[in-house]
């Protein structure tokens, strides 16, 4: 990182401003909201423990997670922040894909069971 990038990053850290390039969706905050919150010193994801409210709040965590993590930690640079959050993003994305695959298999299983039951009933 050259001196201009260091000054740029230091300015954001000192002012508490969230840089535009780190805003965006965070799969780690979406999928692992409570664990992600503790790991990033952000305790708003604990609201995911509230029944029914959590259905909406997980999406808020995914959308605002990067901003909360930036404000609650002392990252030395934007690159360091991105490297840390990339690990969370990768794990969250893989977890989401696995959960989606299981949900699809679950639905297909019951569709086939229902279809088999319907065919045996009609014979």
Short mmCIF file of N, CA and C in Angstrom, two decimals:
data_model
loop_
_atom_site.label_atom_id
_atom_site.label_comp_id
_atom_site.label_asym_id
_atom_site.label_seq_id
_atom_site.Cartn_x
_atom_site.Cartn_y
_atom_site.Cartn_z
N UNK A 1 0.86 -1.18 0.00
CA UNK A 1 0.00 0.00 0.00
C UNK A 1 0.90 1.24 0.00
N UNK A 2 0.65 2.16 -0.90
CA UNK A 2 1.48 3.36 -0.97
C UNK A 2 1.00 4.42 0.03
N UNK A 3 1.72 5.52 0.11
CA UNK A 3 1.41 6.56 1.09
C UNK A 3 0.05 7.20 0.88
N UNK A 4 -0.37 7.37 -0.38
CA UNK A 4 -1.68 7.97 -0.65
C UNK A 4 -2.80 7.09 -0.12
N UNK A 5 -2.67 5.77 -0.32
CA UNK A 5 -3.69 4.85 0.18
C UNK A 5 -3.72 4.83 1.71
N UNK A 6 -2.52 4.92 2.34
CA UNK A 6 -2.47 4.95 3.80
C UNK A 6 -3.14 6.20 4.35
N UNK A 7 -2.89 7.34 3.73
CA UNK A 7 -3.52 8.58 4.16
C UNK A 7 -5.03 8.53 3.97
N UNK A 8 -5.44 7.97 2.83
CA UNK A 8 -6.86 7.81 2.51
C UNK A 8 -7.55 6.95 3.57
N UNK A 9 -6.95 5.81 3.90
CA UNK A 9 -7.52 4.91 4.90
C UNK A 9 -7.50 5.54 6.28
N UNK A 10 -6.40 6.20 6.64
CA UNK A 10 -6.29 6.83 7.96
C UNK A 10 -7.35 7.91 8.14
N UNK A 11 -7.64 8.64 7.08
CA UNK A 11 -8.67 9.69 7.14
C UNK A 11 -10.03 9.09 7.49
N UNK A 12 -10.37 7.98 6.87
CA UNK A 12 -11.65 7.32 7.17
C UNK A 12 -11.68 6.81 8.60
N UNK A 13 -10.59 6.21 9.05
CA UNK A 13 -10.53 5.66 10.40
C UNK A 13 -10.69 6.77 11.43
N UNK A 14 -9.98 7.88 11.25
CA UNK A 14 -10.02 8.97 12.22
C UNK A 14 -11.38 9.67 12.25
N UNK A 15 -12.01 9.82 11.12
CA UNK A 15 -13.29 10.54 11.05
C UNK A 15 -14.49 9.66 11.34
N UNK A 16 -14.32 8.35 11.38
CA UNK A 16 -15.44 7.45 11.62
C UNK A 16 -16.40 7.37 10.46
N UNK A 17 -15.96 7.78 9.28
CA UNK A 17 -16.79 7.75 8.09
C UNK A 17 -16.70 6.36 7.46
N UNK A 18 -17.82 5.86 6.97
CA UNK A 18 -17.82 4.56 6.30
C UNK A 18 -17.48 4.78 4.84
N UNK A 19 -16.36 4.21 4.37
CA UNK A 19 -15.98 4.38 2.97
C UNK A 19 -17.00 3.75 2.03
N UNK A 20 -17.20 4.38 0.91
CA UNK A 20 -18.19 3.89 -0.06
C UNK A 20 -17.84 2.50 -0.57
N UNK A 21 -16.55 2.20 -0.72
CA UNK A 21 -16.16 0.92 -1.31
C UNK A 21 -16.36 -0.29 -0.40
N UNK A 22 -16.66 -0.08 0.88
CA UNK A 22 -16.92 -1.24 1.73
C UNK A 22 -18.41 -1.45 1.98
N UNK A 23 -19.22 -0.52 1.56
CA UNK A 23 -20.66 -0.70 1.72
C UNK A 23 -21.13 -1.81 0.78
N UNK A 24 -22.11 -2.54 1.24
CA UNK A 24 -22.65 -3.61 0.41
C UNK A 24 -23.08 -4.79 1.26
N UNK A 25 -23.51 -5.83 0.57
CA UNK A 25 -24.05 -7.02 1.22
C UNK A 25 -22.95 -7.82 1.89
N UNK A 26 -23.25 -8.34 3.09
CA UNK A 26 -22.30 -9.17 3.83
C UNK A 26 -22.97 -10.51 4.14
N UNK A 27 -22.55 -11.56 3.43
CA UNK A 27 -23.15 -12.88 3.62
C UNK A 27 -22.85 -13.44 5.01
N UNK A 28 -21.74 -13.08 5.58
CA UNK A 28 -21.42 -13.54 6.94
C UNK A 28 -22.39 -12.97 7.96
N UNK A 29 -22.69 -11.69 7.83
CA UNK A 29 -23.64 -11.06 8.74
C UNK A 29 -25.05 -11.60 8.52
N UNK A 30 -25.37 -11.99 7.30
CA UNK A 30 -26.69 -12.52 6.99
C UNK A 30 -26.86 -13.94 7.55
N UNK A 31 -25.88 -14.80 7.31
CA UNK A 31 -26.02 -16.22 7.69
C UNK A 31 -25.58 -16.51 9.12
N UNK A 32 -24.56 -15.84 9.59
CA UNK A 32 -24.01 -16.10 10.93
C UNK A 32 -24.20 -14.87 11.82
N UNK A 33 -25.36 -14.26 11.74
CA UNK A 33 -25.58 -12.94 12.33
C UNK A 33 -25.09 -12.79 13.77
N UNK A 34 -25.43 -13.68 14.67
CA UNK A 34 -25.05 -13.51 16.06
C UNK A 34 -23.55 -13.73 16.25
N UNK A 35 -23.02 -14.81 15.68
CA UNK A 35 -21.57 -15.06 15.77
C UNK A 35 -20.78 -13.96 15.08
N UNK A 36 -21.26 -13.53 13.93
CA UNK A 36 -20.61 -12.45 13.21
C UNK A 36 -20.60 -11.18 14.07
N UNK A 37 -21.71 -10.92 14.74
CA UNK A 37 -21.82 -9.72 15.57
C UNK A 37 -20.80 -9.72 16.70
N UNK A 38 -20.66 -10.84 17.39
CA UNK A 38 -19.67 -10.92 18.46
C UNK A 38 -18.26 -10.77 17.90
N UNK A 39 -17.99 -11.41 16.77
CA UNK A 39 -16.67 -11.35 16.16
C UNK A 39 -16.29 -9.97 15.67
N UNK A 40 -17.28 -9.14 15.37
CA UNK A 40 -17.03 -7.80 14.85
C UNK A 40 -17.44 -6.70 15.82
N UNK A 41 -17.62 -7.06 17.08
CA UNK A 41 -17.97 -6.10 18.14
C UNK A 41 -19.22 -5.29 17.79
N UNK A 42 -20.15 -5.96 17.15
CA UNK A 42 -21.40 -5.32 16.75
C UNK A 42 -22.54 -6.13 17.37
N UNK A 43 -23.29 -5.53 18.25
CA UNK A 43 -24.26 -6.29 19.01
C UNK A 43 -25.71 -6.11 18.55
N UNK A 44 -25.91 -5.33 17.51
CA UNK A 44 -27.26 -5.21 16.93
C UNK A 44 -27.76 -6.55 16.36
N UNK A 45 -26.89 -7.42 15.84
CA UNK A 45 -27.38 -8.72 15.37
C UNK A 45 -28.01 -9.59 16.45
N UNK A 46 -27.82 -9.24 17.72
CA UNK A 46 -28.49 -9.98 18.79
C UNK A 46 -30.01 -9.85 18.70
N UNK A 47 -30.48 -8.84 18.00
CA UNK A 47 -31.93 -8.69 17.81
C UNK A 47 -32.50 -9.84 16.97
N UNK A 48 -31.64 -10.63 16.36
CA UNK A 48 -32.09 -11.82 15.63
C UNK A 48 -32.66 -12.87 16.57
N UNK A 49 -32.46 -12.71 17.85
CA UNK A 49 -33.03 -13.63 18.83
C UNK A 49 -34.50 -13.36 19.11
N UNK A 50 -35.00 -12.22 18.65
CA UNK A 50 -36.41 -11.86 18.86
C UNK A 50 -37.26 -12.60 17.83
N UNK A 51 -38.20 -13.45 18.29
CA UNK A 51 -39.02 -14.20 17.33
C UNK A 51 -39.81 -13.28 16.40
N UNK A 52 -39.99 -13.72 15.19
CA UNK A 52 -40.71 -13.05 14.11
C UNK A 52 -39.97 -11.82 13.59
N UNK A 53 -39.44 -11.00 14.49
CA UNK A 53 -38.66 -9.83 14.09
C UNK A 53 -37.39 -10.27 13.36
N UNK A 54 -36.88 -11.45 13.75
CA UNK A 54 -35.62 -11.92 13.18
C UNK A 54 -35.70 -12.19 11.69
N UNK A 55 -36.88 -12.48 11.19
CA UNK A 55 -37.04 -12.75 9.75
C UNK A 55 -36.66 -11.51 8.95
N UNK A 56 -36.99 -10.35 9.44
CA UNK A 56 -36.65 -9.10 8.78
C UNK A 56 -35.22 -8.68 9.14
N UNK A 57 -34.85 -8.88 10.40
CA UNK A 57 -33.58 -8.38 10.89
C UNK A 57 -32.37 -9.05 10.24
N UNK A 58 -32.48 -10.32 9.83
CA UNK A 58 -31.33 -10.96 9.18
C UNK A 58 -30.99 -10.24 7.88
N UNK A 59 -32.00 -9.73 7.19
CA UNK A 59 -31.75 -8.98 5.96
C UNK A 59 -31.11 -7.62 6.26
N UNK A 60 -31.52 -7.00 7.37
CA UNK A 60 -30.89 -5.75 7.79
C UNK A 60 -29.43 -6.01 8.13
N UNK A 61 -29.15 -7.10 8.83
CA UNK A 61 -27.77 -7.46 9.17
C UNK A 61 -26.93 -7.65 7.91
N UNK A 62 -27.47 -8.34 6.92
CA UNK A 62 -26.74 -8.53 5.68
C UNK A 62 -26.46 -7.23 4.96
N UNK A 63 -27.41 -6.32 4.98
CA UNK A 63 -27.26 -5.06 4.26
C UNK A 63 -26.38 -4.05 5.00
N UNK A 64 -26.46 -4.01 6.31
CA UNK A 64 -25.74 -3.00 7.09
C UNK A 64 -24.50 -3.56 7.79
N UNK A 65 -24.23 -4.84 7.65
CA UNK A 65 -23.15 -5.49 8.38
C UNK A 65 -21.79 -4.85 8.18
N UNK A 66 -21.43 -4.56 6.95
CA UNK A 66 -20.12 -3.96 6.70
C UNK A 66 -19.98 -2.61 7.39
N UNK A 67 -21.03 -1.83 7.37
CA UNK A 67 -20.98 -0.51 8.02
C UNK A 67 -20.82 -0.65 9.53
N UNK A 68 -21.56 -1.57 10.15
CA UNK A 68 -21.44 -1.78 11.58
C UNK A 68 -20.05 -2.27 11.95
N UNK A 69 -19.51 -3.20 11.16
CA UNK A 69 -18.18 -3.73 11.45
C UNK A 69 -17.12 -2.64 11.33
N UNK A 70 -17.24 -1.80 10.33
CA UNK A 70 -16.26 -0.72 10.14
C UNK A 70 -16.30 0.26 11.32
N UNK A 71 -17.49 0.61 11.76
CA UNK A 71 -17.63 1.60 12.83
C UNK A 71 -17.20 1.04 14.19
N UNK A 72 -17.33 -0.26 14.41
CA UNK A 72 -17.07 -0.83 15.73
C UNK A 72 -15.68 -1.41 15.90
N UNK A 73 -14.88 -1.43 14.87
CA UNK A 73 -13.52 -1.97 14.96
C UNK A 73 -12.52 -0.91 14.55
N UNK A 74 -11.29 -1.14 14.91
CA UNK A 74 -10.21 -0.24 14.51
C UNK A 74 -9.39 -0.90 13.42
N UNK A 75 -9.87 -0.87 12.22
CA UNK A 75 -9.11 -1.41 11.10
C UNK A 75 -8.10 -0.38 10.65
N UNK A 76 -6.90 -0.86 10.32
CA UNK A 76 -5.83 0.03 9.91
C UNK A 76 -6.02 0.53 8.49
N UNK A 77 -6.72 -0.27 7.68
CA UNK A 77 -6.91 0.13 6.29
C UNK A 77 -8.17 -0.54 5.74
N UNK A 78 -8.59 -0.04 4.62
CA UNK A 78 -9.75 -0.61 3.93
C UNK A 78 -9.42 -2.02 3.44
N UNK A 79 -8.17 -2.23 3.01
CA UNK A 79 -7.75 -3.55 2.52
C UNK A 79 -7.80 -4.59 3.64
N UNK A 80 -7.39 -4.20 4.84
CA UNK A 80 -7.46 -5.11 5.98
C UNK A 80 -8.91 -5.47 6.28
N UNK A 81 -9.77 -4.47 6.26
CA UNK A 81 -11.18 -4.70 6.49
C UNK A 81 -11.75 -5.67 5.46
N UNK A 82 -11.44 -5.42 4.20
CA UNK A 82 -11.95 -6.28 3.13
C UNK A 82 -11.45 -7.70 3.28
N UNK A 83 -10.21 -7.87 3.69
CA UNK A 83 -9.65 -9.23 3.86
C UNK A 83 -10.37 -9.97 4.97
N UNK A 84 -10.65 -9.29 6.07
CA UNK A 84 -11.36 -9.94 7.19
C UNK A 84 -12.78 -10.28 6.79
N UNK A 85 -13.47 -9.34 6.18
CA UNK A 85 -14.87 -9.58 5.82
C UNK A 85 -15.01 -10.56 4.67
N UNK A 86 -13.99 -10.68 3.84
CA UNK A 86 -14.05 -11.67 2.75
C UNK A 86 -14.15 -13.08 3.30
N UNK A 87 -13.48 -13.35 4.40
CA UNK A 87 -13.57 -14.66 5.05
C UNK A 87 -15.00 -14.91 5.52
N UNK A 88 -15.59 -13.91 6.16
CA UNK A 88 -16.98 -14.04 6.61
C UNK A 88 -17.92 -14.20 5.41
N UNK A 89 -17.69 -13.42 4.37
CA UNK A 89 -18.54 -13.50 3.17
C UNK A 89 -18.48 -14.88 2.53
N UNK A 90 -17.29 -15.41 2.41
CA UNK A 90 -17.12 -16.73 1.78
C UNK A 90 -17.85 -17.80 2.60
N UNK A 91 -17.64 -17.79 3.92
CA UNK A 91 -18.29 -18.77 4.78
C UNK A 91 -19.81 -18.61 4.75
N UNK A 92 -20.29 -17.38 4.76
CA UNK A 92 -21.73 -17.14 4.71
C UNK A 92 -22.35 -17.58 3.40
N UNK A 93 -21.66 -17.31 2.30
CA UNK A 93 -22.15 -17.70 0.97
C UNK A 93 -22.23 -19.21 0.84
N UNK A 94 -21.20 -19.92 1.30
CA UNK A 94 -21.20 -21.38 1.25
C UNK A 94 -22.31 -21.93 2.13
N UNK A 95 -22.48 -21.37 3.31
CA UNK A 95 -23.55 -21.80 4.21
C UNK A 95 -24.92 -21.58 3.58
N UNK A 96 -25.09 -20.45 2.93
CA UNK A 96 -26.36 -20.15 2.27
C UNK A 96 -26.65 -21.15 1.16
N UNK A 97 -25.64 -21.46 0.36
CA UNK A 97 -25.83 -22.42 -0.73
C UNK A 97 -26.16 -23.81 -0.21
N UNK A 98 -25.51 -24.23 0.86
CA UNK A 98 -25.81 -25.54 1.46
C UNK A 98 -27.24 -25.56 2.00
N UNK A 99 -27.63 -24.51 2.69
CA UNK A 99 -29.00 -24.44 3.23
C UNK A 99 -30.03 -24.44 2.11
N UNK A 100 -29.72 -23.73 1.02
CA UNK A 100 -30.63 -23.70 -0.13
C UNK A 100 -30.75 -25.08 -0.77
N UNK A 101 -29.64 -25.78 -0.89
CA UNK A 101 -29.67 -27.13 -1.46
C UNK A 101 -30.51 -28.07 -0.60
N UNK A 102 -30.34 -27.99 0.71
CA UNK A 102 -31.14 -28.83 1.61
C UNK A 102 -32.62 -28.47 1.54
N UNK A 103 -32.94 -27.20 1.43
CA UNK A 103 -34.34 -26.78 1.33
C UNK A 103 -34.97 -27.31 0.05
N UNK A 104 -34.23 -27.26 -1.05
CA UNK A 104 -34.74 -27.78 -2.32
C UNK A 104 -34.94 -29.29 -2.23
N UNK A 105 -33.97 -29.99 -1.64
CA UNK A 105 -34.13 -31.45 -1.50
C UNK A 105 -35.31 -31.79 -0.60
N UNK A 106 -35.52 -31.03 0.44
CA UNK A 106 -36.63 -31.23 1.36
C UNK A 106 -37.96 -31.07 0.63
N UNK A 107 -38.08 -30.01 -0.14
CA UNK A 107 -39.31 -29.76 -0.89
C UNK A 107 -39.54 -30.85 -1.92
N UNK A 108 -38.50 -31.22 -2.66
CA UNK A 108 -38.64 -32.28 -3.67
C UNK A 108 -39.01 -33.61 -3.04
N UNK A 109 -38.46 -33.91 -1.89
CA UNK A 109 -38.79 -35.15 -1.20
C UNK A 109 -40.29 -35.23 -0.92
N UNK A 110 -40.85 -34.16 -0.36
CA UNK A 110 -42.27 -34.19 -0.03
C UNK A 110 -43.16 -34.10 -1.27
N UNK A 111 -42.69 -33.48 -2.32
CA UNK A 111 -43.45 -33.47 -3.58
C UNK A 111 -43.52 -34.89 -4.13
N UNK A 112 -42.40 -35.59 -4.14
CA UNK A 112 -42.40 -36.96 -4.65
C UNK A 112 -43.19 -37.90 -3.76
N UNK A 113 -43.13 -37.73 -2.45
CA UNK A 113 -43.93 -38.55 -1.54
C UNK A 113 -45.42 -38.29 -1.78
N UNK A 114 -45.77 -37.02 -1.90
CA UNK A 114 -47.17 -36.68 -2.17
C UNK A 114 -47.64 -37.20 -3.51
N UNK A 115 -46.78 -37.11 -4.50
CA UNK A 115 -47.12 -37.62 -5.83
C UNK A 115 -47.30 -39.14 -5.81
N UNK A 116 -46.43 -39.85 -5.10
CA UNK A 116 -46.52 -41.31 -4.98
C UNK A 116 -47.80 -41.69 -4.23
N UNK A 117 -48.11 -40.97 -3.17
CA UNK A 117 -49.32 -41.26 -2.40
C UNK A 117 -50.56 -41.00 -3.24
N UNK A 118 -50.55 -39.93 -4.00
CA UNK A 118 -51.68 -39.60 -4.87
C UNK A 118 -51.87 -40.68 -5.94
N UNK A 119 -50.79 -41.15 -6.55
CA UNK A 119 -50.89 -42.20 -7.57
C UNK A 119 -51.38 -43.52 -6.98
N UNK A 120 -50.91 -43.90 -5.80
CA UNK A 120 -51.35 -45.14 -5.21
C UNK A 120 -52.81 -45.04 -4.75
N UNK A 121 -53.26 -43.88 -4.38
CA UNK A 121 -54.65 -43.68 -3.97
C UNK A 121 -55.58 -43.81 -5.18
N UNK A 122 -55.16 -43.31 -6.34
CA UNK A 122 -55.99 -43.35 -7.54
C UNK A 122 -56.03 -44.72 -8.20
N UNK A 123 -55.15 -45.63 -7.84
CA UNK A 123 -55.16 -46.95 -8.49
C UNK A 123 -56.07 -47.88 -7.81
#
